[in-house]
Coordinates of C-alpha atoms in Angstrom, one line a residue:
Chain A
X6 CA 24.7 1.6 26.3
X7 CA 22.5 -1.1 28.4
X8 CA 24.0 -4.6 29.6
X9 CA 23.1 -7.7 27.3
X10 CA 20.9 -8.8 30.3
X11 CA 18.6 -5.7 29.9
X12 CA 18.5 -6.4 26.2
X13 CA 17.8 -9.9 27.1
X14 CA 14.7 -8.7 29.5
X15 CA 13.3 -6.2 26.5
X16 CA 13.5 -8.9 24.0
X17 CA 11.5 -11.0 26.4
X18 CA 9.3 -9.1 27.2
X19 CA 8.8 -6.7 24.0
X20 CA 9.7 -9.2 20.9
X21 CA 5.9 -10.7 20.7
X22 CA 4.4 -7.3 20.6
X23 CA 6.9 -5.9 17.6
X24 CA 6.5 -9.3 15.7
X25 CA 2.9 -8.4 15.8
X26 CA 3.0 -4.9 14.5
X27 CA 5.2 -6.0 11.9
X28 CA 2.7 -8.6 11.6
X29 CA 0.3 -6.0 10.6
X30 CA 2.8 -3.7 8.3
X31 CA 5.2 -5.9 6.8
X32 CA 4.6 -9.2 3.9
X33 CA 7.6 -10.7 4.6
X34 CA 9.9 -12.1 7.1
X35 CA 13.3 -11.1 6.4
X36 CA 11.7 -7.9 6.8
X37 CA 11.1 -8.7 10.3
X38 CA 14.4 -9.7 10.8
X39 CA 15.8 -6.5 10.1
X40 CA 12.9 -4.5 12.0
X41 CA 13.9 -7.0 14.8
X42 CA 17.6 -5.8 14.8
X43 CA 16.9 -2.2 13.8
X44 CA 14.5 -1.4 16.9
X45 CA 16.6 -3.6 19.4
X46 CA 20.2 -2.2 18.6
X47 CA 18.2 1.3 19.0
X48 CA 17.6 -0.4 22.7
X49 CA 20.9 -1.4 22.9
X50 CA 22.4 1.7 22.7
X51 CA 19.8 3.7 25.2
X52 CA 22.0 5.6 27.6
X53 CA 19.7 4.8 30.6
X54 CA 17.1 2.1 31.1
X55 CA 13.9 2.9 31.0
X56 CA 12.3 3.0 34.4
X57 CA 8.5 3.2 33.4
X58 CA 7.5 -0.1 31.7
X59 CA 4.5 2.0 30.0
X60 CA 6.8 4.2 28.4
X61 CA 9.1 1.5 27.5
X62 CA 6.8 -0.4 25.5
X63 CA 5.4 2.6 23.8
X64 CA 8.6 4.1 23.0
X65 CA 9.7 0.3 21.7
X66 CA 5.9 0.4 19.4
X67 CA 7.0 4.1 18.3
X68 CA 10.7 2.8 17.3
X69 CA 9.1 -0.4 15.3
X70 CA 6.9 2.0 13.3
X71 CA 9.3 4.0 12.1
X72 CA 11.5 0.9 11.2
X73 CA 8.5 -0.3 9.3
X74 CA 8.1 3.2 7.7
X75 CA 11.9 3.6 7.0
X76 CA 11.7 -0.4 5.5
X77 CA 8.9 1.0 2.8
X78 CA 10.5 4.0 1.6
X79 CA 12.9 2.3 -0.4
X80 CA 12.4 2.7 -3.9
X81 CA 12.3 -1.5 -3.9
X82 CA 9.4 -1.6 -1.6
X83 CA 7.7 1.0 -2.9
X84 CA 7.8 -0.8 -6.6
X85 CA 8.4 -4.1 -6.1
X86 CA 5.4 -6.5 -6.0
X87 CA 6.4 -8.3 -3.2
X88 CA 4.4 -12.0 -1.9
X89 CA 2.5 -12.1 1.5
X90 CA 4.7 -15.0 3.4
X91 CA 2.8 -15.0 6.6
X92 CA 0.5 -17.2 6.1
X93 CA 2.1 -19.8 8.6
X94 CA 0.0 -17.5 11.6
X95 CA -2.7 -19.5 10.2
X96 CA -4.9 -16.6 11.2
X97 CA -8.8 -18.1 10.7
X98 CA -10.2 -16.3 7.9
X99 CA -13.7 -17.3 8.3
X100 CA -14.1 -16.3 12.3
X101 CA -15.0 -12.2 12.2
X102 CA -11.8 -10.9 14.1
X103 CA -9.3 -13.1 11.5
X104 CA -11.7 -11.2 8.6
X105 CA -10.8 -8.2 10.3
X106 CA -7.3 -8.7 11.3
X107 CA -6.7 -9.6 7.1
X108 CA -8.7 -6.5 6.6
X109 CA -6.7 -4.1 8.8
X110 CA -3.5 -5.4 6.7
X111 CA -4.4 -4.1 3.2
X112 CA -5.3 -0.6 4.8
X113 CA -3.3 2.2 4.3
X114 CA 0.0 1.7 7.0
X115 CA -1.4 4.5 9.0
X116 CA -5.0 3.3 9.2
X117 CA -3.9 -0.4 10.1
X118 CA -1.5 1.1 12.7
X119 CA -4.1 3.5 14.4
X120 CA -6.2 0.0 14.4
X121 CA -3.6 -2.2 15.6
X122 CA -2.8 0.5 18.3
X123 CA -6.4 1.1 19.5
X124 CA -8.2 -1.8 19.3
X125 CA -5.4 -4.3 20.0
X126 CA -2.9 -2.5 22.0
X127 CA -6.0 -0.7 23.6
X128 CA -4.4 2.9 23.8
X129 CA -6.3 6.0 24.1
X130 CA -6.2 8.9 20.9
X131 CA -3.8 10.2 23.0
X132 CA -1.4 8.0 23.6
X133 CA -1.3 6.5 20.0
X134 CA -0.9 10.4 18.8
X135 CA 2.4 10.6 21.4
X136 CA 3.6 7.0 19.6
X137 CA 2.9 8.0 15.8
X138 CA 4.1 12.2 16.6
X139 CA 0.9 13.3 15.1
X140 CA -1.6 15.6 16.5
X141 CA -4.6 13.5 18.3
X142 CA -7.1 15.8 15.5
X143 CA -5.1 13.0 12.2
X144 CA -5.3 10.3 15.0
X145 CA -8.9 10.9 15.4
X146 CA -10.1 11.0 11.8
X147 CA -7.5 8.4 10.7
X148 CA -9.2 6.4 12.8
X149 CA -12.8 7.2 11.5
X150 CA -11.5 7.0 8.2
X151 CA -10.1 3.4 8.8
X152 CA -13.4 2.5 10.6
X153 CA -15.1 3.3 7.4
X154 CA -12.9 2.1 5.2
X155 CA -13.1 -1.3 7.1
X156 CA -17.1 -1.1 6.8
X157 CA -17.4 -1.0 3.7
X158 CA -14.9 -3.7 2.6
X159 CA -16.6 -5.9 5.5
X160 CA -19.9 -4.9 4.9
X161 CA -21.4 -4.1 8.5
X162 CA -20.5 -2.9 12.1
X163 CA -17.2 -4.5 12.5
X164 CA -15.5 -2.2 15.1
X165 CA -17.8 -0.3 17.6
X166 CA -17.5 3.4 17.3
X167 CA -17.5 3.8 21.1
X168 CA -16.8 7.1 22.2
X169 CA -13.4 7.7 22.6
X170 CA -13.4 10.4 24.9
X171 CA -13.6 8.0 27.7
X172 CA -10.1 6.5 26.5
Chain B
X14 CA -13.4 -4.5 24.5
X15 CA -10.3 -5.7 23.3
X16 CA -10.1 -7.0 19.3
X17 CA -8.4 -8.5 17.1
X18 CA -7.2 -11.6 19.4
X19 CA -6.1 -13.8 17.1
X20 CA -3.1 -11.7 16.9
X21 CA -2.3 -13.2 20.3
X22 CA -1.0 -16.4 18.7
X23 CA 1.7 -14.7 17.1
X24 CA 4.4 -15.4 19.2
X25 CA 8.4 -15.7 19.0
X26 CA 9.8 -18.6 20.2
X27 CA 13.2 -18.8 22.7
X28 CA 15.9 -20.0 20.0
X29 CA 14.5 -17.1 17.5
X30 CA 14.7 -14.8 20.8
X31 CA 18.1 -15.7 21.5
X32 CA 19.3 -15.1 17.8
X33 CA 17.5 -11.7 17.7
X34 CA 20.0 -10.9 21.0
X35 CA 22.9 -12.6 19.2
X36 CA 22.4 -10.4 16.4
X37 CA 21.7 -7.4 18.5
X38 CA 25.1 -7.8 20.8
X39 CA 27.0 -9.1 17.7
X40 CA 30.8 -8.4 17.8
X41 CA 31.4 -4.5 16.7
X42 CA 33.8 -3.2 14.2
X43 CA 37.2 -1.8 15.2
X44 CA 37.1 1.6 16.6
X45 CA 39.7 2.4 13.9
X46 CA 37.4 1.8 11.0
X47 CA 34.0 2.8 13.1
X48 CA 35.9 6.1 13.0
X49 CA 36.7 6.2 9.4
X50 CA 33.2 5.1 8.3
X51 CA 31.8 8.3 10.6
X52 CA 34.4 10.4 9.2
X53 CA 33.0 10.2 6.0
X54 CA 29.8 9.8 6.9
X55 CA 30.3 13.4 8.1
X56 CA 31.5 14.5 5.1
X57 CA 29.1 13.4 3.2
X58 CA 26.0 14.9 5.9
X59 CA 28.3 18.4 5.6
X60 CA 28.3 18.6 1.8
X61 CA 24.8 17.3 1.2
X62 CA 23.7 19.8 3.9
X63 CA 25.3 23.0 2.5
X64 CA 24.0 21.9 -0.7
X65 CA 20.4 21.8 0.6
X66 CA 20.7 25.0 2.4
X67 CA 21.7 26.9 -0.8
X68 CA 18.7 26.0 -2.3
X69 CA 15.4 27.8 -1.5
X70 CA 12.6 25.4 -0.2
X71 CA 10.7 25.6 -3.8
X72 CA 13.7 24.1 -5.4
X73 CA 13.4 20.7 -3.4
X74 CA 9.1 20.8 -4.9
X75 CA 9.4 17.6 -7.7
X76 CA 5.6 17.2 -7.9
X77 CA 2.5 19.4 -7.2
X78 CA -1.3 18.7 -7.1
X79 CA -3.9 21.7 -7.6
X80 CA -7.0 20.6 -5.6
X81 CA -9.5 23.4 -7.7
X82 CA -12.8 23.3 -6.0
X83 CA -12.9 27.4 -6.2
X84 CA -10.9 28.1 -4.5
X85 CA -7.5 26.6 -5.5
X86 CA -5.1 25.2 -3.2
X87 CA -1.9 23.9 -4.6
X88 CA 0.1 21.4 -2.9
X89 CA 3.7 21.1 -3.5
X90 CA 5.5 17.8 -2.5
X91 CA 9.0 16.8 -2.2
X92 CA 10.6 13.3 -3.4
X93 CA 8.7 11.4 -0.5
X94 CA 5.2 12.6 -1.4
X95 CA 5.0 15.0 1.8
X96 CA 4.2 18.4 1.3
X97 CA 6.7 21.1 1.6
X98 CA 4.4 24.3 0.9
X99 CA 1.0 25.2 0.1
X100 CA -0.2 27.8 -2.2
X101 CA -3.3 29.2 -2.1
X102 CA -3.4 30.5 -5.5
X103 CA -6.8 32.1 -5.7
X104 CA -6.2 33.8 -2.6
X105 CA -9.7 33.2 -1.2
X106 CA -8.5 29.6 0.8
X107 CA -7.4 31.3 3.7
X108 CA -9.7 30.5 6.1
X109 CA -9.8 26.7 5.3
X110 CA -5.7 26.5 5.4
X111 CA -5.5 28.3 8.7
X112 CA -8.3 25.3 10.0
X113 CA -5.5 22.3 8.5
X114 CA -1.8 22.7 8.7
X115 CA -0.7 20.0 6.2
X116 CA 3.0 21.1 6.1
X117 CA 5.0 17.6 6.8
X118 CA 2.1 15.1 6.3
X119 CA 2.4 12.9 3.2
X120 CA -0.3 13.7 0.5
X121 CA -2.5 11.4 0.7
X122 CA -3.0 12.1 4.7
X123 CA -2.8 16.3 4.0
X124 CA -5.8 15.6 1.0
X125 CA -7.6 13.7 3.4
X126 CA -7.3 16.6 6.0
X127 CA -8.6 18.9 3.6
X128 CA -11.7 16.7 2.5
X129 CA -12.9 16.5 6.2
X130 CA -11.7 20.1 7.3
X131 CA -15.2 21.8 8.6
X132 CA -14.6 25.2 6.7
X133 CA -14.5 22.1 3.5
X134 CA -17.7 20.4 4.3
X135 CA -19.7 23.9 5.5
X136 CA -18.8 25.3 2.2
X137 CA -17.2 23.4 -0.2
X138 CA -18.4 20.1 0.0
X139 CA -21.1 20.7 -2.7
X140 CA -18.8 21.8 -5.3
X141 CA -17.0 19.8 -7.9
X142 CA -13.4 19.2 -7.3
X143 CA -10.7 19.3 -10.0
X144 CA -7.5 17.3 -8.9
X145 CA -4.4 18.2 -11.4
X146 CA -1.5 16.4 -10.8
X147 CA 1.7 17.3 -12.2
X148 CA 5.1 16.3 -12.2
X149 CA 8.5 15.9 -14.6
X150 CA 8.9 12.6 -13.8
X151 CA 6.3 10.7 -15.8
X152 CA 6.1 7.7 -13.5
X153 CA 5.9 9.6 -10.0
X154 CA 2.9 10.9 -11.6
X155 CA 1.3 8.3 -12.4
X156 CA 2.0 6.5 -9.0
X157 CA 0.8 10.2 -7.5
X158 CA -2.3 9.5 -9.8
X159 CA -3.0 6.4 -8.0
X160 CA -2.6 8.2 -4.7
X161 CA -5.0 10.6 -5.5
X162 CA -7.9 8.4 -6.7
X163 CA -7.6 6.3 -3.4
X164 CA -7.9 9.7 -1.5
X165 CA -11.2 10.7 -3.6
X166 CA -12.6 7.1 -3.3
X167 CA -12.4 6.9 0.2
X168 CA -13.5 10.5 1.1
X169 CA -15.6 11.1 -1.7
X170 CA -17.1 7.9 -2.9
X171 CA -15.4 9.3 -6.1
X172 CA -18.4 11.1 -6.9
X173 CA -18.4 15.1 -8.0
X174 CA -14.5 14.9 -8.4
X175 CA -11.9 14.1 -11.3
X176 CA -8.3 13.6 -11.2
X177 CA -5.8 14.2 -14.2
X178 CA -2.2 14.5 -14.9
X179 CA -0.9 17.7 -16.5
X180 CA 1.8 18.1 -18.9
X181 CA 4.9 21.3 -17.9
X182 CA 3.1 23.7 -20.8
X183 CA -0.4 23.0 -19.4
X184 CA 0.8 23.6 -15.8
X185 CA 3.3 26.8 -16.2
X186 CA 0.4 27.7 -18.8
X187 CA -2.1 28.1 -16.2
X188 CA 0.7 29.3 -13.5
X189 CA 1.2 32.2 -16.2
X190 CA -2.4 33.0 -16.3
X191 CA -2.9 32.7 -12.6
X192 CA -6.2 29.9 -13.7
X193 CA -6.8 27.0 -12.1
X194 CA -5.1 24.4 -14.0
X195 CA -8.4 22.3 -14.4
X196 CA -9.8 25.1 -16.0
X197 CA -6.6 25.8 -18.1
X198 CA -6.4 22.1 -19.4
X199 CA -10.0 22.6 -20.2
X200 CA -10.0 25.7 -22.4
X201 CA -6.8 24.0 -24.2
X202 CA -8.5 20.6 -25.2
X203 CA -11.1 23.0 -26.8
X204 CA -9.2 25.1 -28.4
X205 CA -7.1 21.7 -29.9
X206 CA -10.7 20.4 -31.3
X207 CA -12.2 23.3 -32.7
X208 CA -10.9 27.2 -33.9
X209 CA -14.4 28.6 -33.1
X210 CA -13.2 30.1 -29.9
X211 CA -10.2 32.2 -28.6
X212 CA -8.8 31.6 -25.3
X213 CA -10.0 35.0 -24.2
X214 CA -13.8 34.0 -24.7
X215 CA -13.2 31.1 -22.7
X216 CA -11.7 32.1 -20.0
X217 CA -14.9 33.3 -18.3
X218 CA -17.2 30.2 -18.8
X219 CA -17.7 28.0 -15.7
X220 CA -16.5 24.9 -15.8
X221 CA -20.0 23.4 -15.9
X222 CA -20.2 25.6 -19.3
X223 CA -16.6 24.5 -20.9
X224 CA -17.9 20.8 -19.9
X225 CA -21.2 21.6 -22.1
X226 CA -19.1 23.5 -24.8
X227 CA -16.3 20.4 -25.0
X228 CA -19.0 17.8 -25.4
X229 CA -21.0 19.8 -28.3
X230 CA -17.8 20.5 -29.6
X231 CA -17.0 16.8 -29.2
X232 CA -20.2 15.7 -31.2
X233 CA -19.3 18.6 -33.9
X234 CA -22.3 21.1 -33.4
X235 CA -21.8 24.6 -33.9
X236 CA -21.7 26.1 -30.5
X237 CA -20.4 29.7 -30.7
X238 CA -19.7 32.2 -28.1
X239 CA -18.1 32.3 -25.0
X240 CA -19.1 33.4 -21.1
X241 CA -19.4 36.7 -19.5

């Protein structure tokens, strides 16, 4: 197990960035909450620090995305109808990256994640298929399908399809 | 060029950073009950395992979906919509299965893999695609319904595809016959609406021909005959 003063350090430096994927996945925030706990207990009880800080926050991304999925298979999420109660972000509807931000949220979970994770987090195919355990092929045309799924909802180029070789 | 900035005003604040460590380095449980509670947590992993290890893999299938676009590929799924096996019931989807290994995905992400396979679009893409969906539990397959239509919208437009659930007689019915259960459900609504025909006679039409025969039967013309 870790010392409260490495947890301390992760939390610091790592809480922002899983608020904001749950951000992305999750309606509410008790559901947070729990993610919160879930993915830093999981920290917690690492036998050895991480020495890599690049591999610490992807394997901390990785961690909060299974949280998220584990959250939603329960038979309550997966029924219930439950009420969006994020609205205090105040995310700005009517400038183009809110539109697309409240866009990305009512994709698919894997399409908003592959979004989240390549246009926010900026990773390469690569390293978003080492995060989600897929092959880079689904991370690739998840990504094309989100892209198009996102056009025509927004109605236009939103996201540029750059090539993403050079990632 | 990095998107989606707005994102960067979600931030957590100190006091809810200290309470997420607070709750993180909480006070743990006596050993003494941390070992009961594993104890029968064992227990209950060793039980549940043996009992899943008796079965055989098909035994753990609660819902299927036949995607028939001639070839047919069934997909069997387990309680959490991933898919366990595929069967490539007409025997002739061989070279498109070997291009996608869907084992493990969920279905709407194995469908999806299918749709944009190469070996699809080269060959299949043309071709109308029947999507059966069956299960014993009613509402699972009407939730698996739902699935499936937001898999043909987004890959298909929903255009030159249908999607319907099957009853247990219309599925083992079509299992018997080794038919594509599209094609199965078909020939039995005809049969239901008009005793001109015998299932034999049917069996051979196209299903652009058993559309044509259902609708005239439909409208009540006399429309005898079947397909060579």
């Amino acid at each position: 197990m870790l010392s409260e003063e490495q947890v301390e350090r992760a939390i610091d430096l790592y809480a922002n960035d899983v608020r904001r994927l749950c951000f992305i996945y999750c309606k509410s925030e008790a559901d947070v909450d729990d993610i919160f706990q879930n993915v830093f207990i999981k920290y917690y009880k690492l036998d050895e620090p991480f020495t890599d800080p690049t591999y610490e926050k992807a394997w901390i991304l990785r961690v909060t995305i299974n949280a998220c999925k584990d959250l939603f298979k329960s038979w309550f999420r997966k029924n219930a109808e439950l009420t969006d109660d994020f609205s205090q972000f105040s995310i700005d509807p009517k400038d183009s990256d809110g539109e697309l931000i409240l866009e990305v949220r009512k994709l698919r979970k894997e399409y908003a994640t592959v979004i989240y994770l390549y246009y926010y987090e900026e990773y390469s195919l690569k390293e978003i298929a080492a995060i989600c355990n897929a092959s880079i092929n689904t991370i690739s045309s998840r990504l094309q399908r989100a892209r198009k799924e996102l056009k025509k909802r927004l109605g236009g180029e939103i996201l540029n399809e750059e090539n993403e070789a050079i990632r | 060029m990095k998107r989606m900035k707005q994102l960067d005003k979600i931030e957590i604040t100190k006091s809810k950073k200290r309470e997420i460590l607070q709750h993180v380095m909480k006070p743990k449980h006596s050993n003494k009950m941390k070992y009961g509670v594993a104890f029968a947590m064992v227990v209950v992993l060793l039980v549940t395992s043996l009992s899943l290890f008796s079965k055989s893999p098909t035994s753990l299938v609660v819902s299927s979906i036949a995607m028939e676009v001639n070839p047919t590929i069934i997909l069997n799924l387990d309680s959490n919509n991933k898919v366990i096996e595929v069967v490539d019931q007409s025997g002739d989807a061989m070279e498109l299965l070997q291009e996608v290994n869907v084992i493990g995905e969920d279905v709407q992400e194995a469908m999806s893999q299918i749709l944009d396979s190469q070996i699809y679009q080269a060959k299949y893409a043309n071709n109308y695609l029947e999507v059966s969906i069956y299960s014993k539990n009613q509402n699972l397959s009407s939730s698996l319904n739902q699935l499936v239509d937001v898999v043909l919208q987004e890959n298909l437009d929903g255009r030159n595809c249908h999607s319907q659930q099957v009853d247990k007689e219309t599925w083992e019915g079509a299992r018997k016959r080794n038919m594509g259960v599209g094609k199965y459900a078909k020939i039995s609504n005809i049969l239901e609406s008009s005793d001109e025909y015998t299932f034999e006679q049917l069996e051979h039409c196209s299903m652009k021909e058993l559309n044509e025969i259902q609708s005239k039967c439909q409208k009540g013309h006399g429309y005898r005959k079947g397909c060579n």
